Amino acid sequence: MRAFFKGTLKMNKQNLLSVSYTKIIITAVIAFFMLLTRGSHVLTSVSLPDASLALLLIGGLYLRKAVWFALFVVLATAIDFGAAAIDSIQAFCLTDGYWGMLPTYAVMWLAGVWLSKQADSTNIAKYATASVISTLAAFVISTQTYYLFSGRFPDAGIVESMQHGWEYLPSYMGFTAMYLLAFWALTKALPKLHNAIKLPSSGSIA
């Protein structure tokens, strides 16, 4: 009996280590692509479209826990402020309205968490619905918080602010959709890998 419990404990420890390593790898990959595509383009001189929103949805899908979300928020913020320190043009959006990025990111993350709870997280109808609704909500939140709280439009109320920024919607939705579609195609091409890393949630931060 003692040998049985020791074997079970050893197996549980190995499983926990496997989960931790898998999540660390996922975190590293998401962080790499955030660095690669975010406004400052830290790792490349090529102006790639920002993949942050898509990456946060993917993070919610695979990682789920709030501690990982907080990590990516810190990373995104560090990239933005680091870029602003190097190039003053990058600081244009760093106003009081920048705090609106927190609920913006949260919308995408929660969409990923919702997908993670579905029996088939890559079901095209559910995946597309979650992607479109969350991206549109993220656009409205980020746009409205900027126009209302940045201080650059002192006379703008909610009605006036709703009339601005819509010219950015096609690119905002389009680039995020492009990345999310590519990710969906990858999960369909590698279903075993997707199912292997879509691990059940546990009580630990890992």
Short mmCIF file of C-alpha atoms in Angstrom, two decimals:
data_model
loop_
_atom_site.label_atom_id
_atom_site.label_comp_id
_atom_site.label_asym_id
_atom_site.label_seq_id
_atom_site.Cartn_x
_atom_site.Cartn_y
_atom_site.Cartn_z
CA MET A 1 0.00 0.00 0.00
CA ARG A 2 2.84 2.39 0.89
CA ALA A 3 4.50 1.65 -2.44
CA PHE A 4 1.22 2.43 -4.21
CA PHE A 5 0.90 5.83 -2.53
CA LYS A 6 4.55 6.64 -3.22
CA GLY A 7 4.07 5.75 -6.86
CA THR A 8 0.92 7.86 -7.08
CA LEU A 9 2.65 10.82 -5.41
CA LYS A 10 5.60 10.53 -7.77
CA MET A 11 3.28 10.43 -10.76
CA ASN A 12 1.38 13.49 -9.53
CA LYS A 13 4.62 15.40 -9.09
CA GLN A 14 5.70 14.47 -12.60
CA ASN A 15 2.34 15.59 -13.97
CA LEU A 16 2.60 18.92 -12.13
CA LEU A 17 6.11 19.47 -13.48
CA SER A 18 4.89 18.63 -16.98
CA VAL A 19 2.03 21.14 -16.65
CA SER A 20 4.40 23.81 -15.34
CA TYR A 21 6.93 23.31 -18.14
CA THR A 22 4.20 23.34 -20.76
CA LYS A 23 2.77 26.61 -19.46
CA ILE A 24 6.21 28.18 -19.27
CA ILE A 25 6.82 27.27 -22.91
CA ILE A 26 3.43 28.69 -23.92
CA THR A 27 4.18 31.87 -21.98
CA ALA A 28 7.58 32.21 -23.66
CA VAL A 29 6.08 31.77 -27.13
CA ILE A 30 3.34 34.34 -26.50
CA ALA A 31 5.87 36.79 -25.03
CA PHE A 32 8.15 36.30 -28.06
CA PHE A 33 5.39 37.13 -30.53
CA MET A 34 4.29 40.10 -28.45
CA LEU A 35 7.83 41.46 -28.56
CA LEU A 36 8.00 40.67 -32.27
CA THR A 37 4.83 42.50 -33.27
CA ARG A 38 4.03 45.16 -30.68
CA GLY A 39 4.45 48.85 -31.52
CA SER A 40 8.11 49.10 -30.72
CA HIS A 41 9.06 46.07 -32.85
CA VAL A 42 11.81 45.19 -30.42
CA LEU A 43 13.00 42.11 -32.28
CA THR A 44 12.59 43.21 -35.89
CA SER A 45 12.75 46.29 -38.06
CA VAL A 46 9.79 45.00 -40.09
CA SER A 47 6.54 46.72 -39.14
CA LEU A 48 4.40 43.68 -38.36
CA PRO A 49 0.79 44.26 -37.28
CA ASP A 50 0.29 44.12 -33.52
CA ALA A 51 -0.77 40.61 -32.47
CA SER A 52 -1.33 41.45 -28.79
CA LEU A 53 -5.12 41.01 -28.79
CA ALA A 54 -4.94 37.64 -30.51
CA LEU A 55 -2.12 36.54 -28.20
CA LEU A 56 -4.15 37.43 -25.12
CA LEU A 57 -7.10 35.35 -26.34
CA ILE A 58 -4.72 32.45 -26.94
CA GLY A 59 -3.24 32.99 -23.49
CA GLY A 60 -6.68 32.82 -21.92
CA LEU A 61 -7.37 29.62 -23.83
CA TYR A 62 -4.23 27.80 -22.70
CA LEU A 63 -3.19 29.46 -19.44
CA ARG A 64 -6.46 30.75 -17.92
CA LYS A 65 -5.07 31.83 -14.54
CA ALA A 66 -5.12 35.53 -13.64
CA VAL A 67 -1.43 35.49 -12.71
CA TRP A 68 -0.49 34.79 -16.33
CA PHE A 69 -2.81 37.55 -17.52
CA ALA A 70 -1.10 39.98 -15.13
CA LEU A 71 2.28 38.92 -16.49
CA PHE A 72 1.30 39.76 -20.07
CA VAL A 73 -0.23 43.09 -19.03
CA VAL A 74 3.07 44.00 -17.37
CA LEU A 75 4.99 42.89 -20.45
CA ALA A 76 2.79 44.89 -22.85
CA THR A 77 3.05 47.96 -20.62
CA ALA A 78 6.84 47.59 -20.35
CA ILE A 79 7.13 47.37 -24.13
CA ASP A 80 5.01 50.49 -24.61
CA PHE A 81 6.83 52.61 -22.05
CA GLY A 82 10.20 51.28 -23.17
CA ALA A 83 9.39 52.23 -26.75
CA ALA A 84 8.24 55.68 -25.59
CA ALA A 85 11.55 56.21 -23.84
CA ILE A 86 13.37 55.51 -27.09
CA ASP A 87 10.97 57.23 -29.49
CA SER A 88 8.82 60.11 -28.25
CA ILE A 89 6.24 59.48 -30.99
CA GLN A 90 5.42 56.18 -29.25
CA ALA A 91 4.40 58.17 -26.16
CA PHE A 92 1.43 59.82 -27.88
CA CYS A 93 -1.08 57.32 -26.48
CA LEU A 94 0.45 57.11 -23.01
CA THR A 95 -2.14 59.28 -21.30
CA ASP A 96 -4.66 58.68 -18.52
CA GLY A 97 -6.71 56.87 -21.15
CA TYR A 98 -4.00 54.20 -21.32
CA TRP A 99 -5.58 52.57 -18.26
CA GLY A 100 -8.39 51.55 -20.57
CA MET A 101 -6.06 48.91 -21.98
CA LEU A 102 -6.56 46.81 -18.85
CA PRO A 103 -10.25 46.04 -19.53
CA THR A 104 -9.41 45.85 -23.22
CA TYR A 105 -6.93 43.06 -22.58
CA ALA A 106 -9.26 41.41 -20.06
CA VAL A 107 -12.02 41.07 -22.66
CA MET A 108 -9.71 39.11 -24.95
CA TRP A 109 -8.35 36.95 -22.12
CA LEU A 110 -11.82 36.08 -20.85
CA ALA A 111 -12.90 35.12 -24.36
CA GLY A 112 -10.01 32.66 -24.39
CA VAL A 113 -10.97 31.34 -20.94
CA TRP A 114 -14.54 30.84 -22.16
CA LEU A 115 -13.28 28.90 -25.17
CA SER A 116 -11.11 26.74 -22.91
CA LYS A 117 -14.24 25.56 -21.13
CA GLN A 118 -15.89 24.37 -24.33
CA ALA A 119 -15.76 20.70 -25.28
CA ASP A 120 -14.34 21.73 -28.66
CA SER A 121 -12.56 25.05 -28.27
CA THR A 122 -11.82 25.24 -32.00
CA ASN A 123 -15.40 24.71 -33.13
CA ILE A 124 -15.59 27.29 -35.91
CA ALA A 125 -18.90 28.81 -34.81
CA LYS A 126 -17.88 29.23 -31.16
CA TYR A 127 -14.34 30.28 -32.00
CA ALA A 128 -15.44 32.87 -34.56
CA THR A 129 -18.17 34.23 -32.29
CA ALA A 130 -15.84 34.61 -29.31
CA SER A 131 -13.15 36.17 -31.51
CA VAL A 132 -15.38 38.71 -33.23
CA ILE A 133 -17.35 39.78 -30.15
CA SER A 134 -14.27 40.12 -27.94
CA THR A 135 -12.28 42.03 -30.57
CA LEU A 136 -15.17 44.42 -31.22
CA ALA A 137 -15.65 44.95 -27.48
CA ALA A 138 -11.92 45.54 -27.08
CA PHE A 139 -12.04 48.14 -29.85
CA VAL A 140 -14.94 50.03 -28.27
CA ILE A 141 -13.35 49.97 -24.80
CA SER A 142 -9.90 51.08 -25.95
CA THR A 143 -11.27 53.77 -28.25
CA GLN A 144 -13.73 55.20 -25.74
CA THR A 145 -11.33 55.26 -22.82
CA TYR A 146 -8.77 57.06 -24.97
CA TYR A 147 -11.18 59.72 -26.22
CA LEU A 148 -12.81 60.23 -22.83
CA PHE A 149 -9.79 60.15 -20.52
CA SER A 150 -6.71 61.05 -22.56
CA GLY A 151 -7.25 64.78 -22.05
CA ARG A 152 -6.73 65.42 -25.74
CA PHE A 153 -10.45 65.92 -26.33
CA PRO A 154 -11.61 68.00 -23.33
CA ASP A 155 -15.02 68.82 -24.79
CA ALA A 156 -15.90 65.30 -25.90
CA GLY A 157 -18.70 63.49 -24.09
CA ILE A 158 -19.76 59.90 -24.62
CA VAL A 159 -21.89 60.75 -27.67
CA GLU A 160 -19.11 62.79 -29.25
CA SER A 161 -16.47 60.19 -28.46
CA MET A 162 -18.57 57.46 -30.10
CA GLN A 163 -18.31 59.38 -33.36
CA HIS A 164 -14.50 59.15 -33.43
CA GLY A 165 -12.07 56.35 -34.13
CA TRP A 166 -14.23 54.15 -36.32
CA GLU A 167 -11.88 54.58 -39.26
CA TYR A 168 -9.47 52.32 -37.36
CA LEU A 169 -12.00 49.51 -36.95
CA PRO A 170 -11.24 47.65 -40.24
CA SER A 171 -7.51 47.36 -39.50
CA TYR A 172 -8.12 46.69 -35.79
CA MET A 173 -10.50 43.84 -36.55
CA GLY A 174 -8.69 42.68 -39.67
CA PHE A 175 -5.22 42.19 -38.23
CA THR A 176 -6.53 40.48 -35.11
CA ALA A 177 -8.74 38.23 -37.23
CA MET A 178 -5.75 37.39 -39.42
CA TYR A 179 -3.73 36.16 -36.45
CA LEU A 180 -6.64 34.33 -34.87
CA LEU A 181 -7.47 32.62 -38.16
CA ALA A 182 -3.85 31.53 -38.53
CA PHE A 183 -3.92 30.13 -34.99
CA TRP A 184 -7.20 28.32 -35.66
CA ALA A 185 -5.73 26.77 -38.83
CA LEU A 186 -2.69 25.66 -36.83
CA THR A 187 -4.85 23.94 -34.20
CA LYS A 188 -6.72 22.14 -36.95
CA ALA A 189 -3.48 21.08 -38.61
CA LEU A 190 -2.03 19.88 -35.28
CA PRO A 191 -5.04 18.72 -33.24
CA LYS A 192 -3.03 16.34 -31.04
CA LEU A 193 -0.65 19.11 -30.02
CA HIS A 194 -3.55 21.47 -29.31
CA ASN A 195 -5.34 18.89 -27.16
CA ALA A 196 -2.11 17.99 -25.35
CA ILE A 197 -1.39 21.55 -24.24
CA LYS A 198 -5.02 22.47 -23.52
CA LEU A 199 -4.57 21.24 -20.00
CA PRO A 200 -7.25 21.10 -17.30
CA SER A 201 -7.23 23.95 -14.81
CA SER A 202 -5.77 23.29 -11.39
CA GLY A 203 -5.73 25.10 -8.07
CA SER A 204 -2.11 26.24 -8.46
CA ILE A 205 -0.85 29.24 -10.42
CA ALA A 206 0.89 26.87 -12.79
#
